[in-house]
XYZ file of C-alpha atoms in Angstrom:
663
model
C -32.096 28.237 4.436
C -35.607 27.079 3.589
C -37.875 25.681 6.304
C -39.621 22.455 5.265
C -41.327 19.846 7.480
C -39.135 16.976 8.558
C -39.473 14.012 6.213
C -40.396 16.170 3.239
C -36.942 17.606 2.554
C -35.819 17.254 -1.080
C -33.082 14.655 -1.359
C -30.700 13.551 -4.105
C -30.671 10.054 -2.579
C -33.568 8.202 -4.155
C -34.813 4.647 -3.891
C -33.480 4.154 -7.409
C -29.990 5.268 -6.360
C -30.030 2.778 -3.493
C -31.079 0.074 -5.945
C -28.222 0.901 -8.294
C -25.926 0.756 -5.293
C -27.101 -2.792 -4.628
C -24.785 -3.933 -7.435
C -21.582 -4.527 -5.531
C -18.085 -5.924 -5.952
C -16.630 -8.420 -3.469
C -14.011 -11.086 -2.751
C -11.022 -9.497 -4.541
C -7.901 -11.631 -4.908
C -4.609 -11.380 -6.777
C -3.949 -14.673 -8.597
C -1.105 -15.298 -11.051
C -0.553 -11.562 -11.538
C -4.215 -10.812 -12.220
C -6.832 -9.207 -9.991
C -10.065 -11.208 -9.847
C -13.271 -10.284 -8.065
C -17.015 -10.888 -8.087
C -19.354 -8.166 -9.279
C -23.135 -8.026 -9.287
C -24.557 -6.993 -12.654
C -27.615 -7.377 -14.882
C -30.361 -7.511 -12.284
C -28.354 -9.322 -9.631
C -26.312 -11.785 -11.744
C -22.862 -12.207 -10.173
C -19.960 -12.135 -12.643
C -16.377 -13.197 -11.997
C -14.177 -10.424 -13.433
C -10.446 -10.218 -14.161
C -7.999 -7.358 -14.750
C -4.257 -7.699 -15.332
C -2.054 -5.978 -12.761
C 0.964 -5.999 -15.039
C -0.552 -3.923 -17.854
C -1.257 -0.229 -17.270
C -4.844 0.625 -18.093
C -5.764 -3.025 -18.639
C -9.447 -3.551 -19.315
C -11.755 -5.631 -17.164
C -12.917 -8.875 -18.730
C -15.483 -11.408 -17.539
C -14.165 -14.837 -16.582
C -17.550 -16.482 -16.035
C -19.854 -17.066 -19.043
C -22.979 -14.916 -19.618
C -25.356 -17.667 -18.486
C -23.667 -18.115 -15.095
C -24.246 -16.305 -11.812
C -21.339 -17.068 -9.483
C -22.996 -17.831 -6.142
C -23.038 -20.757 -3.747
C -26.026 -21.850 -1.676
C -24.111 -23.868 0.919
C -25.553 -22.933 4.340
C -28.003 -20.786 2.286
C -25.755 -17.759 2.882
C -23.137 -19.064 0.461
C -19.781 -17.357 0.098
C -16.640 -18.933 -1.313
C -18.119 -19.364 -4.794
C -14.847 -19.417 -6.760
C -11.154 -20.207 -6.545
C -8.091 -19.895 -8.771
C -4.492 -21.081 -8.661
C -1.729 -21.813 -11.174
C -3.887 -21.021 -14.188
C -6.920 -23.010 -12.998
C -10.200 -21.207 -12.277
C -13.282 -22.891 -10.791
C -16.644 -21.374 -9.839
C -20.131 -22.366 -8.657
C -23.165 -21.644 -10.844
C -26.100 -20.417 -8.763
C -28.999 -21.958 -10.687
C -27.634 -25.519 -10.756
C -25.067 -25.238 -7.927
C -22.616 -27.194 -10.074
C -18.890 -26.557 -9.839
C -17.399 -25.511 -13.175
C -13.869 -25.115 -14.516
C -13.555 -21.825 -16.424
C -9.939 -21.560 -17.610
C -10.333 -23.471 -20.899
C -11.918 -22.523 -24.188
C -15.313 -23.603 -22.895
C -16.624 -24.073 -19.336
C -16.459 -27.667 -18.092
C -18.793 -28.995 -15.390
C -16.771 -30.796 -12.703
C -19.786 -31.965 -10.688
C -23.107 -33.525 -11.751
C -26.433 -31.764 -11.952
C -28.724 -33.233 -9.274
C -32.110 -31.479 -8.988
C -33.878 -31.475 -5.630
C -37.153 -30.386 -4.082
C -35.783 -26.930 -3.153
C -33.291 -26.413 -5.943
C -30.097 -28.347 -6.471
C -29.693 -31.432 -4.272
C -25.892 -31.120 -4.402
C -24.398 -27.749 -3.490
C -20.736 -26.768 -3.502
C -18.702 -24.030 -1.834
C -15.275 -22.842 -0.655
C -13.216 -24.668 -3.307
C -9.445 -24.954 -2.870
C -7.529 -25.769 -6.051
C -4.796 -28.421 -5.686
C -3.015 -28.410 -9.059
C -0.283 -30.784 -7.819
C -2.822 -33.571 -7.343
C -5.160 -32.484 -10.131
C -8.123 -31.926 -7.859
C -10.239 -29.398 -6.055
C -10.984 -29.763 -2.322
C -14.458 -28.385 -1.705
C -17.393 -28.337 0.721
C -20.294 -30.474 -0.510
C -23.791 -30.022 0.907
C -25.848 -33.110 0.048
C -29.652 -32.752 0.098
C -30.369 -36.164 -1.456
C -31.236 -37.972 1.780
C -34.452 -37.915 3.850
C -32.926 -36.105 6.845
C -30.836 -32.999 7.228
C -28.482 -32.225 4.349
C -25.035 -33.718 4.940
C -22.043 -31.379 4.810
C -18.768 -33.053 3.889
C -15.317 -32.131 2.659
C -14.651 -33.865 -0.666
C -12.076 -34.103 -3.429
C -13.228 -33.469 -7.008
C -10.965 -34.117 -10.058
C -10.026 -31.140 -12.206
C -10.306 -33.331 -15.300
C -13.642 -34.992 -16.022
C -13.540 -38.742 -16.578
C -15.075 -40.368 -19.650
C -17.982 -41.486 -17.479
C -18.766 -37.832 -16.713
C -18.666 -35.639 -13.582
C -18.931 -37.338 -10.206
C -19.822 -36.178 -6.707
C -16.302 -36.477 -5.339
C -14.253 -38.555 -2.906
C -15.135 -37.869 0.721
C -12.257 -36.623 2.899
C -14.223 -35.530 5.986
C -17.602 -37.256 6.178
C -20.390 -35.138 7.586
C -22.796 -36.570 10.122
C -26.159 -37.833 8.935
C -29.076 -36.758 11.106
C -32.721 -37.691 10.777
C -35.669 -35.324 10.858
C -37.386 -34.376 13.072
C -34.336 -33.787 15.175
C -33.835 -35.799 18.373
C -34.856 -34.318 21.727
C -31.288 -34.658 23.015
C -27.964 -34.071 21.327
C -25.632 -36.945 20.635
C -22.069 -35.678 20.620
C -21.195 -38.540 18.296
C -17.826 -38.860 16.578
C -15.905 -35.547 16.437
C -14.370 -36.758 13.179
C -17.874 -36.660 11.647
C -19.061 -33.082 12.196
C -22.355 -31.517 11.191
C -20.563 -28.710 9.334
C -17.264 -28.179 7.521
C -15.869 -24.990 6.016
C -12.898 -23.200 4.489
C -10.326 -25.838 3.439
C -6.863 -24.296 2.910
C -3.708 -25.946 1.585
C -0.301 -25.225 3.097
C 2.108 -23.408 0.733
C 3.926 -26.644 -0.115
C 0.690 -28.592 -0.520
C 1.644 -31.131 2.142
C -1.088 -30.258 4.636
C -4.719 -29.221 4.714
C -6.503 -27.149 7.348
C -10.240 -26.605 7.665
C -12.961 -25.563 10.131
C -15.678 -27.824 11.531
C -18.369 -27.750 14.213
C -21.571 -29.535 15.196
C -25.080 -28.933 16.495
C -26.337 -27.271 18.589
C -23.580 -24.689 18.195
C -22.831 -21.993 15.661
C -19.286 -21.635 14.282
C -18.510 -18.615 16.483
C -19.462 -20.712 19.536
C -17.635 -23.978 18.876
C -15.695 -23.846 15.610
C -12.578 -26.033 15.571
C -9.585 -25.734 13.257
C -8.398 -29.164 12.110
C -5.201 -30.124 10.297
C -4.118 -33.248 8.417
C -1.221 -34.301 6.235
C -2.022 -35.091 2.614
C -0.586 -38.157 0.887
C 0.251 -38.344 -2.831
C -3.328 -39.305 -3.719
C -4.794 -36.453 -1.699
C -6.134 -38.509 1.213
C -5.961 -37.161 4.751
C -3.380 -38.575 7.160
C -3.703 -38.132 10.938
C -6.502 -35.519 11.017
C -6.638 -33.707 14.347
C -7.974 -30.558 16.018
C -5.321 -27.924 16.733
C -7.361 -24.942 17.942
C -10.858 -24.068 19.093
C -13.852 -26.013 20.344
C -16.850 -25.229 22.542
C -16.257 -21.959 24.369
C -12.957 -21.420 22.516
C -14.262 -21.064 18.966
C -11.664 -20.818 16.197
C -11.962 -19.595 12.606
C -10.096 -18.324 9.540
C -7.190 -20.819 9.290
C -4.321 -19.174 7.409
C -0.943 -20.768 6.681
C 2.106 -18.702 7.593
C 4.438 -21.352 6.159
C 4.395 -25.109 5.681
C 4.367 -25.875 9.411
C 2.774 -22.882 11.147
C -0.903 -22.027 11.013
C -2.570 -18.821 12.180
C -6.253 -18.547 13.138
C -8.591 -16.567 15.337
C -9.703 -18.174 18.603
C -11.767 -16.964 21.515
C -9.417 -17.993 24.325
C -10.422 -15.402 26.901
C -12.844 -12.460 26.883
C -12.125 -11.417 23.281
C -11.174 -13.298 20.117
C -7.514 -12.931 19.154
C -5.162 -14.279 16.452
C -3.042 -17.281 17.451
C -0.138 -19.154 15.881
C 0.108 -22.963 16.013
C 3.087 -25.221 15.196
C 1.248 -28.137 13.577
C 4.303 -30.417 13.744
C 4.303 -30.493 17.564
C 1.190 -31.957 19.179
C 2.330 -30.688 22.586
C 3.047 -27.107 21.502
C 0.812 -24.438 22.995
C -0.661 -21.838 20.620
C 1.067 -18.463 20.718
C -1.026 -15.281 20.829
C -0.281 -12.695 18.143
C -2.106 -9.922 20.016
C -2.043 -9.053 23.742
C -4.874 -10.086 26.036
C -7.017 -7.121 27.057
C -10.636 -7.569 28.205
C -11.406 -4.064 26.971
C -9.206 -4.345 23.898
C -9.950 -5.045 20.249
C -11.978 -8.078 19.238
C -10.419 -9.827 16.235
C -12.264 -11.526 13.402
C -15.976 -11.524 12.615
C -18.693 -14.210 12.849
C -18.437 -16.702 9.982
C -21.887 -16.290 8.470
C -20.530 -17.237 5.051
C -17.813 -19.459 3.674
C -14.478 -17.821 2.915
C -15.025 -14.545 4.776
C -11.251 -13.971 4.364
C -10.634 -11.860 7.450
C -7.062 -13.116 7.943
C -4.439 -13.345 5.180
C -0.695 -13.889 4.791
C 0.992 -11.006 2.982
C 3.898 -11.146 0.564
C 6.393 -10.064 3.260
C 5.376 -12.916 5.598
C 3.281 -10.840 7.960
C -0.477 -11.200 8.374
C -3.319 -8.766 7.870
C -6.484 -9.230 9.883
C -9.542 -7.386 11.077
C -10.296 -6.083 14.544
C -13.084 -4.031 16.086
C -12.536 -1.104 18.430
C -15.602 0.614 19.932
C -17.866 -0.758 17.226
C -15.603 0.243 14.328
C -14.027 -2.635 12.394
C -10.736 -1.983 10.638
C -7.493 -3.581 9.458
C -4.576 -4.612 11.644
C -1.073 -5.788 10.717
C 0.106 -8.876 12.648
C 3.647 -10.206 12.963
C 4.214 -13.974 13.416
C 7.573 -13.103 15.025
C 5.784 -11.454 17.945
C 5.884 -7.713 17.266
C 2.903 -5.715 18.511
C -0.100 -5.404 16.166
C -0.212 -2.228 14.096
C -3.528 -0.733 12.891
C -3.660 -0.102 9.138
C -5.562 2.841 7.667
C -7.109 3.491 11.073
C -10.501 5.216 10.634
C -9.772 5.518 6.901
C -11.094 2.053 5.997
C -14.003 0.434 7.810
C -15.657 -2.983 7.670
C -12.955 -4.744 5.614
C -13.737 -8.233 4.293
C -12.351 -10.480 1.593
C -8.735 -9.755 2.490
C -6.033 -10.730 0.011
C -2.321 -10.185 -0.501
C -1.376 -7.481 -3.012
C 2.078 -6.347 -4.207
C 1.472 -3.015 -2.436
C -0.010 -4.459 0.763
C -3.585 -5.609 1.351
C -6.481 -5.719 -1.060
C -9.980 -5.976 0.364
C -13.566 -4.892 0.163
C -14.488 -2.132 2.601
C -15.881 1.344 3.154
C -13.880 4.562 3.070
C -15.716 7.500 4.697
C -16.444 10.152 2.112
C -15.546 7.855 -0.780
C -17.807 4.821 -0.548
C -17.659 1.042 -0.453
C -15.780 -1.145 -2.901
C -12.363 -2.665 -3.497
C -9.307 -0.931 -2.078
C -5.563 -1.487 -1.813
C -4.195 -0.582 1.610
C -0.427 0.114 1.573
C 1.628 -1.081 4.532
C 3.385 2.272 4.894
C 0.369 3.918 6.499
C -0.747 5.901 3.457
C -4.409 6.179 2.507
C -6.303 3.314 0.875
C -6.241 3.420 -2.923
C -9.544 2.691 -4.657
C -9.567 -0.058 -7.263
C -13.297 -0.208 -7.807
C -15.823 1.966 -5.935
C -19.043 -0.013 -6.262
C -21.207 2.221 -4.090
C -20.146 5.879 -3.813
C -20.468 7.515 -0.417
C -23.345 9.943 -0.006
C -22.563 13.632 -0.225
C -21.505 14.663 3.334
C -23.838 17.631 3.002
C -26.663 15.086 3.352
C -24.931 12.557 5.602
C -23.128 13.667 8.729
C -20.551 11.281 10.255
C -22.216 8.892 12.729
C -21.858 9.661 16.432
C -21.101 6.756 18.773
C -23.541 6.888 21.692
C -24.338 4.717 24.700
C -27.338 4.393 26.992
C -28.662 2.159 29.745
C -30.208 -0.902 28.167
C -31.500 -4.291 29.257
C -30.713 -5.198 32.871
C -28.968 -1.892 33.469
C -26.154 -2.794 31.084
C -24.637 -0.321 28.645
C -25.991 -0.512 25.095
C -24.223 0.834 22.014
C -25.273 2.501 18.786
C -24.516 5.162 16.210
C -26.629 8.288 15.752
C -27.021 9.794 12.274
C -28.524 13.292 12.548
C -30.676 14.932 9.853
C -28.432 16.922 7.530
C -29.154 19.160 4.532
C -27.215 22.082 3.013
C -30.269 24.161 2.117
C -33.142 23.076 4.379
C -34.014 23.078 8.072
C -37.024 21.758 9.921
C -39.607 23.919 11.682
C -38.345 25.402 14.960
C -41.435 24.058 16.716
C -40.755 20.442 15.745
C -38.250 17.700 16.416
C -37.255 15.266 13.665
C -38.738 11.779 13.378
C -36.511 8.784 14.152
C -35.883 5.489 12.377
C -34.144 2.927 14.580
C -32.232 0.323 12.575
C -31.833 -3.196 13.985
C -29.197 -5.257 12.193
C -29.689 -8.898 11.281
C -27.868 -11.830 12.752
C -28.448 -11.340 15.657
C -24.764 -12.276 16.076
C -23.522 -9.445 13.892
C -22.976 -5.692 14.048
C -23.900 -2.491 12.308
C -21.621 -0.495 10.002
C -20.214 2.597 11.679
C -20.092 4.769 8.582
C -22.469 7.125 6.798
C -23.884 5.263 3.811
C -26.730 5.464 1.355
C -29.268 3.620 3.498
C -28.807 6.059 6.385
C -28.509 9.158 4.193
C -31.757 8.135 2.484
C -33.409 9.201 5.732
C -31.097 11.902 7.131
C -31.207 13.878 3.871
C -34.992 13.990 4.233
C -34.929 15.252 7.809
C -35.269 11.902 9.581
C -32.750 10.890 12.257
C -31.357 7.352 12.330
C -30.171 5.326 15.313
C -28.200 2.254 14.217
C -28.157 -0.077 17.241
C -25.581 -2.654 18.283
C -27.981 -4.346 20.674
C -27.107 -7.087 23.194
C -25.540 -9.996 21.340
C -23.741 -7.817 18.799
C -20.114 -8.522 18.000
C -17.131 -6.231 18.330
C -17.543 -5.482 22.050
C -16.158 -8.709 23.492
C -17.523 -12.081 24.460
C -19.522 -10.869 27.472
C -21.493 -8.405 25.340
C -22.251 -11.059 22.733
C -23.311 -13.561 25.379
C -25.778 -11.093 26.876
C -28.185 -12.580 24.317
C -27.703 -16.172 25.503
C -31.175 -17.284 26.552
C -32.556 -13.746 26.215
C -33.248 -13.406 22.472
C -36.479 -11.476 22.184
C -35.867 -9.663 25.460
C -32.402 -8.109 25.827
C -32.102 -7.051 22.185
C -35.612 -5.613 22.149
C -35.103 -3.630 25.350
C -31.815 -2.213 24.048
C -33.565 -0.958 20.905
C -36.551 0.439 22.823
C -34.417 2.199 25.454
C -32.188 3.625 22.719
C -35.195 5.314 21.129
C -36.437 6.512 24.506
C -33.007 7.924 25.315
C -33.054 10.110 22.189
C -36.627 11.202 22.862
C -35.952 11.995 26.524
C -32.877 14.068 25.645
C -34.800 16.130 23.107
C -33.081 14.816 19.993
C -36.158 13.355 18.261
C -39.951 13.513 18.304
C -41.270 10.821 20.694
C -44.517 10.540 18.714
C -42.750 9.827 15.409
C -40.367 6.979 16.057
C -40.138 3.824 13.918
C -38.068 0.656 14.012
C -36.884 -1.218 10.911
C -34.813 -4.332 10.306
C -34.413 -7.518 8.288
C -34.219 -11.164 9.330
C -33.304 -11.173 13.046
C -33.638 -7.392 12.827
C -37.160 -7.962 11.528
C -37.851 -10.034 14.626
C -36.677 -7.052 16.700
C -39.200 -4.889 14.838
C -42.106 -7.250 15.421
C -41.291 -7.934 19.070
C -40.726 -4.233 19.819
C -44.198 -3.463 18.451
C -45.890 -6.459 20.112
C -44.452 -5.982 23.605
C -43.703 -2.246 23.858
C -45.535 0.967 22.972
C -42.622 3.243 22.051
C -42.847 3.119 18.256
C -45.663 4.384 16.062
C -44.465 2.458 13.005
C -42.342 -0.531 12.074
C -40.949 -2.068 8.889
C -39.972 -5.745 8.934
C -38.082 -7.250 6.025
C -38.325 -11.067 6.038
C -38.530 -11.003 9.831
C -39.228 -13.828 12.274
C -42.690 -13.805 13.841
C -42.876 -17.370 15.243
C -39.732 -18.678 16.927
C -41.070 -22.237 17.156
C -41.839 -22.255 13.451
C -38.350 -20.940 12.766
C -36.801 -23.735 14.836
C -38.740 -26.319 12.842
C -38.582 -24.908 9.310
C -35.367 -22.957 8.865
C -32.314 -24.335 7.089
C -29.761 -26.626 8.695
C -27.119 -23.964 9.367
C -29.392 -22.082 11.789
C -31.729 -24.880 12.846
C -30.171 -25.087 16.317
C -29.212 -21.423 16.612
C -32.269 -20.641 18.770
C -31.257 -23.344 21.287
C -28.628 -21.030 22.718
C -30.593 -17.828 22.175
C -33.928 -18.978 23.627
C -33.621 -22.554 24.914
C -33.700 -26.145 23.625
C -36.658 -26.779 21.369
C -39.250 -28.272 21.923
C -38.537 -28.412 25.682
C -38.622 -24.610 25.876
C -41.658 -24.207 23.597
C -43.501 -22.140 26.202
C -40.694 -19.589 26.146
C -40.615 -19.632 22.346
C -44.327 -18.859 22.175
C -44.138 -16.201 24.884
C -41.552 -14.267 22.853
C -43.137 -14.809 19.427
C -45.016 -11.777 18.063
C -47.341 -14.110 16.126
C -48.996 -15.159 19.380
C -49.378 -11.584 20.622
C -50.828 -9.687 17.643
C -53.086 -7.657 19.930
C -49.981 -5.801 21.141
C -49.217 -4.505 17.640
C -51.111 -1.223 17.664
C -48.521 0.679 15.622
C -48.623 0.709 11.821
C -46.687 -2.218 10.349
C -45.223 -2.840 6.895
C -44.057 -6.382 6.062
C -41.750 -6.966 3.071
C -41.115 -10.622 2.229
C -39.367 -12.629 -0.496
C -41.349 -15.657 -1.637
C -38.211 -17.758 -2.255
C -36.829 -17.247 1.251
C -35.377 -20.510 2.653
C -34.034 -18.904 5.835
C -37.198 -17.217 7.111
C -40.022 -18.866 5.140
C -42.738 -16.569 3.741
C -45.404 -17.887 6.112
C -43.624 -16.060 8.938
C -44.931 -12.809 7.420
C -48.246 -13.969 5.965
C -49.453 -15.593 9.212
C -48.609 -12.482 11.212
C -50.327 -10.192 8.707
C -53.474 -12.286 8.956
C -53.379 -12.266 12.766
C -52.903 -8.484 12.977
C -55.702 -7.864 10.459
C -58.084 -10.091 12.393
C -57.450 -7.945 15.454
C -58.153 -4.745 13.536
C -54.520 -3.680 13.320
C -52.910 -1.563 10.604
C -50.696 -3.891 8.569
C -49.495 -4.045 4.963
C -47.852 -7.160 3.481
C -45.927 -6.886 0.204
C -44.466 -10.098 -1.209
C -41.664 -10.224 -3.784
C -41.584 -13.056 -6.298
C -38.190 -14.618 -7.092
C -36.567 -12.925 -4.099
C -35.002 -14.787 -1.193
C -33.464 -13.787 2.123
C -32.354 -10.325 1.099
C -33.511 -8.611 -2.072
C -31.100 -8.622 -5.031
C -32.953 -7.518 -8.148
C -32.509 -3.713 -8.375
C -36.202 -3.360 -9.268
C -37.158 -5.153 -6.048
C -34.677 -3.117 -3.999
C -36.006 0.155 -5.396
C -39.612 -0.857 -4.813
C -38.914 -1.868 -1.210
C -37.263 1.441 -0.321
C -39.997 3.484 -1.994
C -42.706 1.502 -0.208
C -40.988 2.128 3.114
C -40.611 5.877 2.589
C -44.214 6.250 1.475
C -45.307 4.212 4.503
C -43.594 6.630 6.921
C -45.067 9.582 5.064
C -48.611 8.285 5.506
C -48.100 7.424 9.144
C -46.344 10.663 10.115
C -48.199 13.086 7.871
C -45.586 14.254 5.380
C -45.331 13.967 1.616
C -41.924 12.660 0.475
C -40.292 15.079 -1.924
């Protein structure tokens, strides 16, 4: 073994390899005997791809035309950009946000092009094809008015009239709200929500289910599943809520048959799957998993449309996702009441985009030692079968399996994370040194890390740098109480959990206390900035499109998250003093560590001034800060050239701060 300083170890995992791994496949579904999925290609363009299941060795073929990138901008995070049924294929084009029909000789625009001040003024997402009625039921986000965009559920014809595409017939009218927002919330008419999502037709086409919620809540706080009958014209009859609401949030409606609907709901300390008889208004929902405060948490937060974390399989059972000790996997659910059965336990992690497949379940996920991509999971307990490995797993010689660890965090509560130790087959660090540490703070903050060795962690561990991936207070997968630890404490509990996690590893002799950094994007970027502004544990920090001014975020961010801080910090502007007290922008003198800011100039979620104002404030105080802005990049970098540049900048930044030369 060769002795080389930590950080300078030679590594096969380059910034370029991480950039090539940024081209991913997602949302696989079997439709009419074909497998369809989305795949990122050509500098971030998303292509809808098809492969026949009935022909051995069938080639992949693009369904979307070369000029189209299949992405929705509804809620800014998008999702649900395409649908197919009975030979009909529809998809959303990213640049114009128009909904197109793609199954003919030439693409046909089903919706009009309406430019707006920040891109398309009409945006579409989560289409559901209704061939019987010749229409598509879809979420429409309307930016044409002077106030907040209006989110409605509409019906769009599959055949374009002679007068041209139209903007649809409204089925569920979204609420119109003025800007600036009122000081108090008006509950208003529950039939006119602020948000709608995920329309799904019953198997016989007689009913429609969807999700809706309103300010100031997020979907995982107050989502409701609604159901209505559909008449011959496609209008809703007797719409009503059947599951969910404030404190009992429901998501992922999935039809079991024409009269029974399954969905996740947080009735109790953890979210579980429930079954509802929609023909009986007095029927109580039936739990499909036992109640256990310490048991698995089912489902994931609905950050995007059509997350597809619950699906009916060909044999009538359901496949869903659940999280046990921070590890999210598949579970088989029986509407007849049999106990849930884990599928591919520990063999497949972080499954999303679930679909029925002749052999079992098809989904996107990560298989330790193999990588992330599209897999078929048989119901007989055998190993997942790869269909398309988009991002190969790092060589285990450079990426040890993550170790689940706990420590005492904010308020004396237990905090959770995963430790990735430095690993190399041919190199060790000097006996007189301990390795540096990079603490990763995930975004959200209502989200969770990925409990698997992957390229972004091996990028550091293969170079002799330890990684602590933190599920700080507010993270999902540990039950409602753990998530609600962040209620009113955003900028405190999460920061303390990250800081004490680093201290725990330093105090136990795992890492060098003088060479610890914190990195994160979005809400994770806020963790970075607040940890540096209010604590002195880290010598370096890297914020990717992070929040520096909470008040500015509350005023300028997009509609989906505009009231998110109300529950995390307090009602704005009434709690402005608290917002300012927790905002790193107003405490730049506390940032004495080296800071690297990476920011996309087209970011609509965390506007670019969140980084530029902080950089200016830190510079004025004599601090060490670098700001690098990326043109044509939004909230999360997509162009492989931008991804590669960001990772290389970050590695070089640590090298300068900690005194090593990256190999």
